[in-house]
Amino acid sequence: MKLIRFGEPGKEIPGILMEDGTRLDVSAFVEDYDEAFFADGGLAELKRWLQGNAAAAPRIEHTVRLGSPIARPSKIVCIGLNFRDHARESKMEIPVEPVIFFKASTSLVGPNDDLIIPKNARKVDWEVELAVVMGKRCVYIEPERALDYVAGYALHNDYSEREFQLERAGQWVKGKSADTFAPLGPFVATTDEIPDTGHLGMWLKVNGAFRQRSSTSEMIFDVPALVSYVSQFMTLLPGDVISTGTPAGVGLGMKPPQYLKAGDVVELGIDQLGESRQKVVAWQPATAETVSGRPAK
Ligand code: ZN
């Protein structure tokens, strides 16, 4: 199944993207794709419900905005320096253990929402990434069992402000957490749709020019290893996101470095996980109010 959420920001309701591109409204059966949905076996029940009810479910127009395909999770955990080609580009050592950092869950937005350059930001950069969405609560799991706890996968752009991240002291989280810095989707593909995450092509363009072109086969630590590793340090809840790192081709690695400016257009995709597109806009006090601080549903 491919899970989508659609509607106005903060008022999204759940849907399903069918193989033929049809979008179904499933809000008659599911309240939201949130922690309770995944924890209570919602995926299996939804699959059963669709068999009898898909034909009669309301269709959603393609002009309707897509939101993040999951409700705001308890946490977004990111992996740094997890691609061999990116480590080479950054002239960094291959990490002995995965590098972990957080991204504020308020940075989550829809796949085609505008990217807002944060207040006082000058070095906004892109990172196409494979995101893992957890399906069950877990802690201290072995790699061999890790995928049993995963609900599915999604396309993610781990936007980063390099000055905030690297030049403002302390942890990377400062450069990773601004509003709109985590466009997710267009959909979450459940694990049965992608049995092998080890050979997925991934790409990103800025203003039509390729910047990143790689594959998950460049990953240093694979998805089961990462899920297991993160669970050694924290409990993962249903709906939590683990973003698995970016390949070569970020703006920071260009000579000279190149960063995004208002008016730029960023497009990205991963095999079997669709494509997304963000227009870059300048920060304004009014836009901050409309994007952040929305009450959780
Ligand atoms: Zn990243």
JSON list of C-alpha atoms in Angstrom, two decimals, residues 121-220:
[
{"chain": "A", "resi": 121, "resn": "ALA", "atom": "CA", "xyz": [20.16, 31.84, 6.84]},
{"chain": "A", "resi": 122, "resn": "ARG", "atom": "CA", "xyz": [22.73, 31.96, 4.04]},
{"chain": "A", "resi": 123, "resn": "LYS", "atom": "CA", "xyz": [23.77, 28.35, 3.45]},
{"chain": "A", "resi": 124, "resn": "VAL", "atom": "CA", "xyz": [20.65, 26.25, 2.81]},
{"chain": "A", "resi": 125, "resn": "ASP", "atom": "CA", "xyz": [21.56, 22.90, 1.24]},
{"chain": "A", "resi": 126, "resn": "TRP", "atom": "CA", "xyz": [19.73, 19.80, -0.07]},
{"chain": "A", "resi": 127, "resn": "GLU", "atom": "CA", "xyz": [20.02, 16.08, 0.80]},
{"chain": "A", "resi": 128, "resn": "VAL", "atom": "CA", "xyz": [17.94, 13.39, -0.94]},
{"chain": "A", "resi": 129, "resn": "GLU", "atom": "CA", "xyz": [17.39, 10.54, 1.52]},
{"chain": "A", "resi": 130, "resn": "LEU", "atom": "CA", "xyz": [15.54, 7.28, 2.04]},
{"chain": "A", "resi": 131, "resn": "ALA", "atom": "CA", "xyz": [13.37, 7.62, 5.17]},
{"chain": "A", "resi": 132, "resn": "VAL", "atom": "CA", "xyz": [12.26, 4.62, 7.21]},
{"chain": "A", "resi": 133, "resn": "VAL", "atom": "CA", "xyz": [8.91, 4.82, 9.04]},
{"chain": "A", "resi": 134, "resn": "MET", "atom": "CA", "xyz": [8.66, 2.61, 12.12]},
{"chain": "A", "resi": 135, "resn": "GLY", "atom": "CA", "xyz": [5.60, 0.39, 12.54]},
{"chain": "A", "resi": 136, "resn": "LYS", "atom": "CA", "xyz": [6.06, -0.98, 16.07]},
{"chain": "A", "resi": 137, "resn": "ARG", "atom": "CA", "xyz": [7.56, 0.13, 19.36]},
{"chain": "A", "resi": 138, "resn": "CYS", "atom": "CA", "xyz": [11.05, -1.32, 19.78]},
{"chain": "A", "resi": 139, "resn": "VAL", "atom": "CA", "xyz": [14.28, -1.08, 21.72]},
{"chain": "A", "resi": 140, "resn": "TYR", "atom": "CA", "xyz": [17.48, -3.21, 21.60]},
{"chain": "A", "resi": 141, "resn": "ILE", "atom": "CA", "xyz": [16.49, -5.13, 18.49]},
{"chain": "A", "resi": 142, "resn": "GLU", "atom": "CA", "xyz": [18.89, -7.28, 16.46]},
{"chain": "A", "resi": 143, "resn": "PRO", "atom": "CA", "xyz": [19.48, -6.44, 12.78]},
{"chain": "A", "resi": 144, "resn": "GLU", "atom": "CA", "xyz": [17.96, -9.80, 11.77]},
{"chain": "A", "resi": 145, "resn": "ARG", "atom": "CA", "xyz": [14.62, -8.78, 13.33]},
{"chain": "A", "resi": 146, "resn": "ALA", "atom": "CA", "xyz": [14.76, -5.04, 12.58]},
{"chain": "A", "resi": 147, "resn": "LEU", "atom": "CA", "xyz": [12.55, -5.03, 9.47]},
{"chain": "A", "resi": 148, "resn": "ASP", "atom": "CA", "xyz": [9.72, -6.67, 11.46]},
{"chain": "A", "resi": 149, "resn": "TYR", "atom": "CA", "xyz": [9.39, -3.30, 13.19]},
{"chain": "A", "resi": 150, "resn": "VAL", "atom": "CA", "xyz": [9.33, -1.15, 10.06]},
{"chain": "A", "resi": 151, "resn": "ALA", "atom": "CA", "xyz": [6.05, 0.05, 8.49]},
{"chain": "A", "resi": 152, "resn": "GLY", "atom": "CA", "xyz": [7.47, 1.42, 5.26]},
{"chain": "A", "resi": 153, "resn": "TYR", "atom": "CA", "xyz": [9.67, 3.84, 3.38]},
{"chain": "A", "resi": 154, "resn": "ALA", "atom": "CA", "xyz": [9.41, 7.36, 1.98]},
{"chain": "A", "resi": 155, "resn": "LEU", "atom": "CA", "xyz": [11.33, 9.95, 0.01]},
{"chain": "A", "resi": 156, "resn": "HIS", "atom": "CA", "xyz": [12.82, 12.70, 2.22]},
{"chain": "A", "resi": 157, "resn": "ASN", "atom": "CA", "xyz": [14.80, 15.88, 1.59]},
{"chain": "A", "resi": 158, "resn": "ASP", "atom": "CA", "xyz": [16.95, 16.48, 4.70]},
{"chain": "A", "resi": 159, "resn": "TYR", "atom": "CA", "xyz": [17.36, 20.25, 4.20]},
{"chain": "A", "resi": 160, "resn": "SER", "atom": "CA", "xyz": [20.32, 21.65, 6.08]},
{"chain": "A", "resi": 161, "resn": "GLU", "atom": "CA", "xyz": [21.61, 25.13, 6.92]},
{"chain": "A", "resi": 162, "resn": "ARG", "atom": "CA", "xyz": [25.38, 24.58, 6.89]},
{"chain": "A", "resi": 163, "resn": "GLU", "atom": "CA", "xyz": [26.33, 27.67, 8.89]},
{"chain": "A", "resi": 164, "resn": "PHE", "atom": "CA", "xyz": [23.84, 26.82, 11.64]},
{"chain": "A", "resi": 165, "resn": "GLN", "atom": "CA", "xyz": [24.96, 23.17, 11.47]},
{"chain": "A", "resi": 166, "resn": "LEU", "atom": "CA", "xyz": [28.73, 23.53, 11.37]},
{"chain": "A", "resi": 167, "resn": "GLU", "atom": "CA", "xyz": [29.77, 27.06, 12.35]},
{"chain": "A", "resi": 168, "resn": "ARG", "atom": "CA", "xyz": [27.47, 27.93, 15.24]},
{"chain": "A", "resi": 169, "resn": "ALA", "atom": "CA", "xyz": [28.94, 25.55, 17.86]},
{"chain": "A", "resi": 170, "resn": "GLY", "atom": "CA", "xyz": [27.42, 22.45, 19.37]},
{"chain": "A", "resi": 171, "resn": "GLN", "atom": "CA", "xyz": [25.27, 19.93, 17.59]},
{"chain": "A", "resi": 172, "resn": "TRP", "atom": "CA", "xyz": [24.04, 19.58, 13.99]},
{"chain": "A", "resi": 173, "resn": "VAL", "atom": "CA", "xyz": [20.41, 19.88, 15.11]},
{"chain": "A", "resi": 174, "resn": "LYS", "atom": "CA", "xyz": [20.53, 23.69, 14.76]},
{"chain": "A", "resi": 175, "resn": "GLY", "atom": "CA", "xyz": [21.04, 23.40, 11.03]},
{"chain": "A", "resi": 176, "resn": "LYS", "atom": "CA", "xyz": [18.47, 20.66, 10.48]},
{"chain": "A", "resi": 177, "resn": "SER", "atom": "CA", "xyz": [15.33, 21.74, 12.27]},
{"chain": "A", "resi": 178, "resn": "ALA", "atom": "CA", "xyz": [13.85, 24.86, 10.66]},
{"chain": "A", "resi": 179, "resn": "ASP", "atom": "CA", "xyz": [10.22, 24.83, 9.53]},
{"chain": "A", "resi": 180, "resn": "THR", "atom": "CA", "xyz": [9.80, 23.14, 6.09]},
{"chain": "A", "resi": 181, "resn": "PHE", "atom": "CA", "xyz": [13.24, 21.43, 6.37]},
{"chain": "A", "resi": 182, "resn": "ALA", "atom": "CA", "xyz": [11.71, 17.91, 6.16]},
{"chain": "A", "resi": 183, "resn": "PRO", "atom": "CA", "xyz": [9.48, 17.48, 3.10]},
{"chain": "A", "resi": 184, "resn": "LEU", "atom": "CA", "xyz": [8.37, 13.82, 3.27]},
{"chain": "A", "resi": 185, "resn": "GLY", "atom": "CA", "xyz": [6.64, 11.75, 0.62]},
{"chain": "A", "resi": 186, "resn": "PRO", "atom": "CA", "xyz": [4.68, 11.85, -1.71]},
{"chain": "A", "resi": 187, "resn": "PHE", "atom": "CA", "xyz": [3.75, 8.58, 0.02]},
{"chain": "A", "resi": 188, "resn": "VAL", "atom": "CA", "xyz": [4.89, 5.91, 2.47]},
{"chain": "A", "resi": 189, "resn": "ALA", "atom": "CA", "xyz": [5.29, 2.59, 0.62]},
{"chain": "A", "resi": 190, "resn": "THR", "atom": "CA", "xyz": [4.71, -0.33, 2.98]},
{"chain": "A", "resi": 191, "resn": "THR", "atom": "CA", "xyz": [7.60, -2.81, 3.32]},
{"chain": "A", "resi": 192, "resn": "ASP", "atom": "CA", "xyz": [5.88, -5.49, 1.21]},
{"chain": "A", "resi": 193, "resn": "GLU", "atom": "CA", "xyz": [6.19, -3.14, -1.81]},
{"chain": "A", "resi": 194, "resn": "ILE", "atom": "CA", "xyz": [9.98, -2.78, -1.41]},
{"chain": "A", "resi": 195, "resn": "PRO", "atom": "CA", "xyz": [11.48, -6.05, -0.16]},
{"chain": "A", "resi": 196, "resn": "ASP", "atom": "CA", "xyz": [15.02, -4.86, -1.01]},
{"chain": "A", "resi": 197, "resn": "THR", "atom": "CA", "xyz": [16.10, -1.33, -0.06]},
{"chain": "A", "resi": 198, "resn": "GLY", "atom": "CA", "xyz": [19.70, -2.03, -1.04]},
{"chain": "A", "resi": 199, "resn": "HIS", "atom": "CA", "xyz": [19.60, -1.04, -4.72]},
{"chain": "A", "resi": 200, "resn": "LEU", "atom": "CA", "xyz": [17.31, 1.97, -5.09]},
{"chain": "A", "resi": 201, "resn": "GLY", "atom": "CA", "xyz": [18.42, 4.72, -7.46]},
{"chain": "A", "resi": 202, "resn": "MET", "atom": "CA", "xyz": [18.16, 8.22, -5.97]},
{"chain": "A", "resi": 203, "resn": "TRP", "atom": "CA", "xyz": [18.58, 11.66, -7.52]},
{"chain": "A", "resi": 204, "resn": "LEU", "atom": "CA", "xyz": [18.10, 15.36, -6.93]},
{"chain": "A", "resi": 205, "resn": "LYS", "atom": "CA", "xyz": [18.04, 18.34, -9.29]},
{"chain": "A", "resi": 206, "resn": "VAL", "atom": "CA", "xyz": [18.33, 22.07, -8.64]},
{"chain": "A", "resi": 207, "resn": "ASN", "atom": "CA", "xyz": [16.75, 24.24, -11.35]},
{"chain": "A", "resi": 208, "resn": "GLY", "atom": "CA", "xyz": [16.71, 21.22, -13.69]},
{"chain": "A", "resi": 209, "resn": "ALA", "atom": "CA", "xyz": [20.41, 20.30, -13.29]},
{"chain": "A", "resi": 210, "resn": "PHE", "atom": "CA", "xyz": [21.37, 17.02, -11.60]},
{"chain": "A", "resi": 211, "resn": "ARG", "atom": "CA", "xyz": [23.20, 17.54, -8.31]},
{"chain": "A", "resi": 212, "resn": "GLN", "atom": "CA", "xyz": [22.84, 14.08, -6.74]},
{"chain": "A", "resi": 213, "resn": "ARG", "atom": "CA", "xyz": [22.71, 10.77, -8.66]},
{"chain": "A", "resi": 214, "resn": "SER", "atom": "CA", "xyz": [23.47, 7.68, -6.67]},
{"chain": "A", "resi": 215, "resn": "SER", "atom": "CA", "xyz": [22.00, 4.52, -5.19]},
{"chain": "A", "resi": 216, "resn": "THR", "atom": "CA", "xyz": [21.28, 3.08, -1.78]},
{"chain": "A", "resi": 217, "resn": "SER", "atom": "CA", "xyz": [23.97, 0.51, -2.71]},
{"chain": "A", "resi": 218, "resn": "GLU", "atom": "CA", "xyz": [26.46, 3.24, -1.66]},
{"chain": "A", "resi": 219, "resn": "MET", "atom": "CA", "xyz": [25.21, 3.03, 1.94]},
{"chain": "A", "resi": 220, "resn": "ILE", "atom": "CA", "xyz": [27.83, 2.13, 4.53]}
]
